[in-house]
């Protein structure tokens, strides 16, 4: 059969235009739209009908384009978000409302949300929240917590959108990159490869632990029309990578032994048709499965996974001690203790890892979704054995990261393939591949004991935690170091001992996920605080307020902050909601359903732990008056593009509209460090503030203006008004630098920290952020189901640079904390897709009230503190405490699935 006879011609209307497409029978409509018709506004998150990112309208009905064969579109009218945003009145109203409500964060789900919402508005122009939740229930979002999306759709046709704020620090302006996300114009990792790019497919281990040998790979490549096959032998430099110096232990391609299910062993590269047609069952690889150690206990009894790194599977440990924990606990009037366990949690960003690479002259250029372009470049330099200047990382938009896109994924495969073939090469992970191979939140097993005196004061705490870091280190050392510092929670505990171990197992590598182990520790500590309060007969909220840290009070590492410790204010802010919620506690209308309210707090040190952590932000003014901000802090949906620009504009004394932004690109934008650990608003924000101040000073000096002078940019002309006199600096008369700037400033900020001593004493962070959450839940005692009713989240952010974005961060964190508490557990081989691995849907997230507290931080830009991990940390323990207060049953293993809750209820005597 000739190749073309296998294609069939389908004609349909796409966004108002008649189109014809030749596609093989059964090809997904989503694939035809993206790859044959260039409709890259249709996003792919799963190719299985689970995520809804690919939703399009077919004859007006919202359908998953990945579940529809192209030929089924014959004669139909297909609409995608880009066409709707251009022409449809409902979509235009929605776009404005999405922007005003901050309903798009990373934006990868937004096309699916918009399209589904248009279908709803055509039938019901003014829907209520329930109708919206029903209509959008097929689309998953991992960033927003859905509430802002619901608000945006409800309000789409209600007049009275407020005029946008001015963009100064503290004003709730819509994100500056939001319009492109809402219209489907944002370009993510799989949206930018040239049409003739070769396709790369990674071969991965089907076992948790196995030896393997290859047969005739070259013959296989020849006979199947492939360009090449890469293995470990094709790595010219170090076949190892990692994110912590000294812990680079993960091979790009495994060498004879795979240590986790999904580990890469080879990569096939070829034309798209050849790679797509491959029968993977005939690959010349022979596997020999080995016993696998999946838990910390099993691994500590097993042979080491990495004999070159030690005689046991203990990878590293962290330790903090102050006072005498054991003697304080012995003298305590009441003691609460217990074993707490958590499982692997998957990041489940809707955008799977993707990108493409090509070679320009001798430089390999990698375009991919990443949270850390500078780190990517350094890691590739070691792998490729190339100098840094021959590697360029140009990040695409990132469709969610939450920590996992800090680690390398597609980058080394793409770079190796492009260098070998000298062609553009692309890859987009499938959903299963993404879930198998990406890092996870560490499972934890924590033995914790906390004491208190009769007066309610804490008296001693001992914490021992084992954290399952999987087959490779990733961010395991960071987790081991962070947990002992944070396991006290934001409370004064003078006698304290905490130890955390990271342990290698045959699980997937566990890395960074919004908290670096702190959310797990908070579950144990905050649960036991409720138990202590109960033993003392104290109100749990007042018990926390009594023990909360304050200014001039040492933390467990002996660090004392003179200002900015806002946990007490956060807890006190919950008091009205706490007292109101008590009135509705207990039974509901149904005697089997019990309502409970729980509270929990959290804190998080912003930036690296006792390590250098610099960010650099550069800006310049061109001769024509254009002010350019090189903004390299990766915006993964949290809003760095907007917040950093707001800080810079305020410091320079110009408006946001005066700025032209250049994004992350290792060739032209300095390294603003990685987007992690709640550091960008704080660290890069400070660098942006310094740059703005420096550029302002240079500009004012041109006309000898004083510091209070006003800068105005109008029609490309910069004018400076000082003491009633207006000056027009002649920028064209100045010499320009190598980048064409008449004036330029590049400033670096590195937070002041001090190393920890052998007892973990020192000043690991320049600032902490603080949070306290309240959760109201209904527990069905017959079924074990837990239904969150509402949440109240109080957050001390120092200064809310952009309150709209603060709310967005809080909502997204709360939703992820809810998932961690009630439903999310990654089990290799069992929950490797978005059908079996459950994340909160639009129907799972209840109303969230955000209370913004501003206790200025002396080190923060305009007083601001970081906010990323904080938004998630208190949610799960608040929910667990609510379950306990509803039923009297303490759940010590998350997720608190219906089966686990029901079993605990039964054991406690519930019918
Ligand atoms: S890509 Fe179609 S539902 Fe996920
Ligand atoms: S904004 Fe919904 S997945 Fe990121």
Coordinates of C-alpha atoms in Angstrom, one line a residue, residues 401-765:
X401 CA 6.1 23.1 37.7
X402 CA 5.7 23.2 41.5
X403 CA 9.3 22.0 42.0
X404 CA 9.6 19.2 39.6
X405 CA 10.8 21.2 36.6
X406 CA 13.8 22.3 38.6
X407 CA 15.4 18.9 37.7
X408 CA 16.5 18.0 34.2
X409 CA 14.0 16.1 32.1
X410 CA 14.0 16.4 28.3
X411 CA 17.0 18.7 28.1
X412 CA 19.9 16.3 28.0
X413 CA 18.1 14.0 25.5
X414 CA 17.3 16.9 23.2
X415 CA 20.8 18.4 23.4
X416 CA 22.6 15.0 22.7
X417 CA 20.2 14.3 19.8
X418 CA 20.6 17.7 18.2
X419 CA 24.4 17.5 18.5
X420 CA 24.5 14.0 17.0
X421 CA 22.0 14.5 14.2
X422 CA 22.7 18.2 13.6
X423 CA 18.9 18.5 13.1
X424 CA 16.2 20.1 15.2
X425 CA 14.8 17.4 17.5
X426 CA 11.6 17.6 19.6
X427 CA 10.0 15.6 22.3
X428 CA 6.8 15.9 24.5
X429 CA 6.5 13.3 27.2
X430 CA 3.2 11.4 27.4
X431 CA 1.3 11.6 30.6
X432 CA 2.4 8.2 31.8
X433 CA 6.0 8.9 30.9
X434 CA 5.8 12.2 32.7
X435 CA 4.4 10.7 35.9
X436 CA 6.8 7.7 35.8
X437 CA 10.0 9.7 35.3
X438 CA 9.5 13.0 37.1
X439 CA 10.3 13.7 40.7
X440 CA 7.7 13.3 43.5
X441 CA 7.1 14.6 47.0
X442 CA 9.0 12.5 49.4
X443 CA 7.0 9.8 51.3
X444 CA 7.7 10.3 55.0
X445 CA 7.6 8.2 58.0
X446 CA 7.8 10.4 61.1
X447 CA 8.0 9.4 64.8
X448 CA 7.2 12.6 66.8
X449 CA 6.8 13.4 70.5
X450 CA 5.8 16.8 71.9
X451 CA 5.3 17.9 75.5
X452 CA 3.6 20.8 77.2
X453 CA 3.2 22.1 80.7
X454 CA -0.1 22.7 82.5
X455 CA 0.0 26.4 81.7
X456 CA -0.1 25.5 78.0
X457 CA 3.5 26.2 77.2
X458 CA 5.4 23.8 75.0
X459 CA 8.0 21.7 76.8
X460 CA 10.2 19.6 74.5
X461 CA 9.9 18.1 71.1
X462 CA 11.6 15.1 69.5
X463 CA 11.3 14.4 65.7
X464 CA 12.7 11.5 63.8
X465 CA 11.8 11.3 60.1
X466 CA 12.8 9.0 57.3
X467 CA 12.2 10.5 53.8
X468 CA 12.1 8.1 50.8
X469 CA 14.2 9.8 48.2
X470 CA 13.7 7.2 45.6
X471 CA 16.5 5.9 43.3
X472 CA 18.4 9.2 43.0
X473 CA 19.2 12.1 45.2
X474 CA 17.5 15.0 43.4
X475 CA 16.5 17.4 46.2
X476 CA 16.7 14.8 49.0
X477 CA 19.6 16.5 50.7
X478 CA 17.6 19.7 50.8
X479 CA 14.7 17.9 52.3
X480 CA 16.9 16.4 55.0
X481 CA 18.3 19.8 55.9
X482 CA 15.0 21.7 55.8
X483 CA 12.8 19.4 57.8
X484 CA 14.7 19.6 61.1
X485 CA 14.7 23.4 60.9
X486 CA 11.0 23.6 60.2
X487 CA 9.6 20.6 62.1
X488 CA 8.9 22.7 65.2
X489 CA 6.5 24.8 63.2
X490 CA 6.4 28.6 63.8
X491 CA 6.5 28.1 67.6
X492 CA 8.9 28.7 70.5
X493 CA 10.3 25.4 71.6
X494 CA 13.4 25.8 73.7
X495 CA 14.2 22.1 74.1
X496 CA 14.2 20.4 70.7
X497 CA 15.8 17.6 68.8
X498 CA 15.0 16.8 65.2
X499 CA 16.6 14.4 62.8
X500 CA 15.7 13.6 59.2
X501 CA 17.3 11.0 56.9
X502 CA 17.0 10.7 53.1
X503 CA 17.0 7.1 52.1
X504 CA 17.5 5.6 48.6
X505 CA 14.9 3.2 47.5
X506 CA 13.7 1.8 44.1
X507 CA 10.9 4.4 44.0
X508 CA 10.9 7.3 41.5
X509 CA 13.3 10.1 42.5
X510 CA 11.7 12.3 45.0
X511 CA 12.6 15.9 44.7
X512 CA 11.2 19.4 45.3
X513 CA 7.4 19.8 45.6
X514 CA 6.2 23.0 47.3
X515 CA 7.8 22.6 50.7
X516 CA 10.8 20.3 50.5
X517 CA 9.5 18.0 53.3
X518 CA 8.0 20.7 55.4
X519 CA 4.3 19.9 54.6
X520 CA 4.9 16.3 55.7
X521 CA 6.5 17.4 59.0
X522 CA 3.7 19.9 59.6
X523 CA 1.1 17.1 59.4
X524 CA 2.8 15.4 62.3
X525 CA 3.5 18.5 64.4
X526 CA 0.2 20.2 63.9
X527 CA -1.8 17.0 64.5
X528 CA 0.0 16.5 67.9
X529 CA -0.6 20.1 68.8
X530 CA -4.3 19.4 68.7
X531 CA -3.8 16.3 70.8
X532 CA -1.9 18.4 73.4
X533 CA -4.5 21.1 73.4
X534 CA -7.2 18.4 74.0
X535 CA -5.2 16.9 76.9
X536 CA -4.8 20.4 78.4
X537 CA -8.5 21.2 77.8
X538 CA -7.4 24.3 75.8
X539 CA -8.8 25.8 72.7
X540 CA -6.5 24.6 69.9
X541 CA -6.2 28.1 68.3
X542 CA -5.4 29.8 71.6
X543 CA -2.9 27.0 72.4
X544 CA -1.1 27.9 69.2
X545 CA -1.3 31.7 69.8
X546 CA 0.2 31.2 73.2
X547 CA 3.2 29.3 71.8
X548 CA 3.6 31.2 68.5
X549 CA 7.0 32.7 67.7
X550 CA 7.4 36.4 67.9
X551 CA 9.9 39.1 67.1
X552 CA 13.0 38.8 69.3
X553 CA 12.2 35.1 70.1
X554 CA 14.7 32.5 69.0
X555 CA 13.7 29.8 66.6
X556 CA 15.0 26.2 67.1
X557 CA 18.2 27.1 65.2
X558 CA 18.8 30.0 67.6
X559 CA 17.9 32.6 64.9
X560 CA 16.3 35.8 66.2
X561 CA 14.3 38.2 64.0
X562 CA 13.9 41.7 65.2
X563 CA 10.9 42.2 63.0
X564 CA 8.5 40.6 60.5
X565 CA 7.5 37.5 62.5
X566 CA 3.8 37.4 61.6
X567 CA 2.5 34.0 62.7
X568 CA 0.7 35.3 65.8
X569 CA -1.2 37.9 63.7
X570 CA -2.1 35.1 61.2
X571 CA -3.5 32.9 63.9
X572 CA -5.4 35.8 65.5
X573 CA -6.9 36.7 62.2
X574 CA -8.5 33.3 62.1
X575 CA -10.3 33.9 65.5
X576 CA -13.6 35.3 64.1
X577 CA -13.9 32.4 61.6
X578 CA -12.9 29.9 64.2
X579 CA -15.5 31.0 66.7
X580 CA -18.2 31.2 64.0
X581 CA -17.3 27.7 62.8
X582 CA -17.7 26.2 66.3
X583 CA -21.3 27.1 66.2
X584 CA -21.9 24.7 63.3
X585 CA -19.6 21.9 64.6
X586 CA -21.0 18.4 65.3
X587 CA -23.9 16.8 63.6
X588 CA -25.4 18.1 60.4
X589 CA -28.9 17.4 59.1
X590 CA -27.9 13.9 58.5
X591 CA -26.9 12.1 61.7
X592 CA -24.2 10.1 59.9
X593 CA -22.5 13.2 58.6
X594 CA -20.4 15.1 61.2
X595 CA -19.0 18.5 60.7
X596 CA -15.7 19.6 62.2
X597 CA -13.4 22.6 62.1
X598 CA -9.6 22.4 62.3
X599 CA -6.8 24.8 62.4
X600 CA -3.1 24.6 61.6
X601 CA -0.1 26.8 61.0
X602 CA 3.0 26.8 59.0
X603 CA 6.2 28.7 58.2
X604 CA 8.8 28.5 55.5
X605 CA 12.3 29.9 55.1
X606 CA 12.5 31.7 51.8
X607 CA 15.5 30.8 49.6
X608 CA 18.3 28.3 49.9
X609 CA 19.2 26.9 53.3
X610 CA 22.5 28.5 54.5
X611 CA 23.8 28.6 51.0
X612 CA 24.5 31.4 48.5
X613 CA 21.4 32.2 46.6
X614 CA 22.0 35.1 44.3
X615 CA 19.7 36.7 41.7
X616 CA 20.7 39.2 39.1
X617 CA 18.4 41.5 37.3
X618 CA 19.5 43.7 34.4
X619 CA 17.8 46.7 32.8
X620 CA 18.8 49.3 30.2
X621 CA 17.5 52.3 28.4
X622 CA 17.9 52.4 24.6
X623 CA 18.7 55.7 22.8
X624 CA 15.0 55.9 21.7
X625 CA 13.9 55.9 25.4
X626 CA 12.7 52.3 25.5
X627 CA 13.3 50.9 29.0
X628 CA 14.1 47.2 28.8
X629 CA 13.9 44.9 31.8
X630 CA 15.7 41.6 31.5
X631 CA 13.6 39.4 33.7
X632 CA 15.0 36.0 34.1
X633 CA 13.0 34.8 37.1
X634 CA 11.0 32.0 35.6
X635 CA 7.3 32.6 35.7
X636 CA 5.8 29.2 36.2
X637 CA 2.3 30.6 36.8
X638 CA 3.0 32.2 40.1
X639 CA 3.4 35.7 38.5
X640 CA 7.1 36.5 38.6
X641 CA 6.8 38.4 35.3
X642 CA 4.3 40.8 36.8
X643 CA 5.7 41.1 40.4
X644 CA 9.3 41.6 39.4
X645 CA 8.2 44.2 36.9
X646 CA 6.1 46.0 39.5
X647 CA 9.0 46.1 41.9
X648 CA 11.4 47.4 39.2
X649 CA 9.0 50.0 37.9
X650 CA 8.3 51.3 41.4
X651 CA 12.0 51.5 42.3
X652 CA 12.8 53.3 39.0
X653 CA 9.8 55.6 39.4
X654 CA 8.2 54.7 36.1
X655 CA 5.0 52.8 35.2
X656 CA 4.5 49.2 34.2
X657 CA 3.4 50.4 30.7
X658 CA 6.8 52.0 30.2
X659 CA 8.6 48.7 30.4
X660 CA 9.6 46.3 27.7
X661 CA 10.3 42.8 29.0
X662 CA 12.9 40.3 27.8
X663 CA 12.4 36.9 29.4
X664 CA 14.7 34.2 30.5
X665 CA 17.4 33.3 28.0
X666 CA 20.8 32.4 29.2
X667 CA 22.3 34.3 26.2
X668 CA 20.8 37.7 27.0
X669 CA 19.3 37.6 30.5
X670 CA 21.4 37.2 33.6
X671 CA 20.7 34.3 35.9
X672 CA 17.9 35.1 38.4
X673 CA 18.4 31.8 40.0
X674 CA 15.9 29.0 40.1
X675 CA 12.2 29.5 40.7
X676 CA 11.9 27.5 44.0
X677 CA 11.7 27.9 47.7
X678 CA 9.5 31.0 47.6
X679 CA 12.6 33.0 46.6
X680 CA 11.7 35.0 43.5
X681 CA 9.6 37.8 45.0
X682 CA 12.2 38.1 47.8
X683 CA 15.5 37.5 46.1
X684 CA 14.9 38.5 42.5
X685 CA 12.6 41.2 43.8
X686 CA 15.4 42.7 45.7
X687 CA 17.7 42.5 42.7
X688 CA 15.0 44.2 40.6
X689 CA 14.6 46.9 43.2
X690 CA 18.4 47.6 43.2
X691 CA 18.5 47.7 39.4
X692 CA 15.6 50.1 39.2
X693 CA 17.2 52.3 41.8
X694 CA 20.5 52.3 40.0
X695 CA 19.0 53.0 36.6
X696 CA 17.0 55.8 38.1
X697 CA 20.1 57.3 39.7
X698 CA 22.0 57.2 36.4
X699 CA 19.1 58.9 34.6
X700 CA 18.6 61.6 37.1
X701 CA 22.4 62.2 37.2
X702 CA 22.2 63.1 33.5
X703 CA 20.3 66.3 34.3
X704 CA 21.6 66.8 37.9
X705 CA 18.1 66.1 39.2
X706 CA 17.5 65.4 42.9
X707 CA 16.2 62.1 44.3
X708 CA 12.6 63.3 44.4
X709 CA 12.5 64.1 40.7
X710 CA 9.7 62.6 38.6
X711 CA 10.3 60.5 35.5
X712 CA 7.7 60.5 32.8
X713 CA 7.8 58.4 29.6
X714 CA 5.6 59.7 26.9
X715 CA 5.7 58.7 23.2
X716 CA 9.2 57.3 23.7
X717 CA 10.5 60.5 25.2
X718 CA 11.8 60.4 28.8
X719 CA 11.3 63.6 30.7
X720 CA 12.5 64.4 34.2
X721 CA 10.7 67.0 36.4
X722 CA 12.6 68.4 39.3
X723 CA 11.8 71.4 41.4
X724 CA 9.2 72.5 38.9
X725 CA 11.7 72.3 36.0
X726 CA 11.4 69.8 33.2
X727 CA 14.5 68.2 31.6
X728 CA 14.7 66.1 28.5
X729 CA 17.9 64.0 28.7
X730 CA 19.5 63.4 25.3
X731 CA 19.9 59.6 25.3
X732 CA 21.0 59.6 21.7
X733 CA 24.0 61.7 22.5
X734 CA 25.3 59.0 24.9
X735 CA 27.6 56.1 23.7
X736 CA 25.8 52.7 23.7
X737 CA 27.1 49.5 25.2
X738 CA 27.4 46.1 23.4
X739 CA 23.7 45.5 23.8
X740 CA 22.7 49.0 22.5
X741 CA 21.9 50.6 25.8
X742 CA 22.6 54.2 26.5
X743 CA 22.3 53.5 30.2
X744 CA 22.3 50.1 31.9
X745 CA 22.2 48.6 35.3
X746 CA 22.8 45.0 36.5
X747 CA 22.4 44.3 40.2
X748 CA 22.7 41.2 42.3
X749 CA 21.1 40.3 45.6
X750 CA 22.1 37.4 47.8
X751 CA 20.2 37.0 51.1
X752 CA 22.3 37.2 54.2
X753 CA 22.4 33.8 55.9
X754 CA 24.8 32.0 58.1
X755 CA 25.8 28.3 58.1
X756 CA 24.4 25.9 60.6
X757 CA 26.8 24.3 63.1
X758 CA 27.0 20.6 64.0
X759 CA 23.8 21.1 66.2
X760 CA 22.0 22.9 63.4
X761 CA 22.4 26.3 65.1
X762 CA 22.7 29.3 62.9
X763 CA 20.7 31.6 60.6
X764 CA 19.6 29.5 57.6
X765 CA 17.3 32.1 56.1

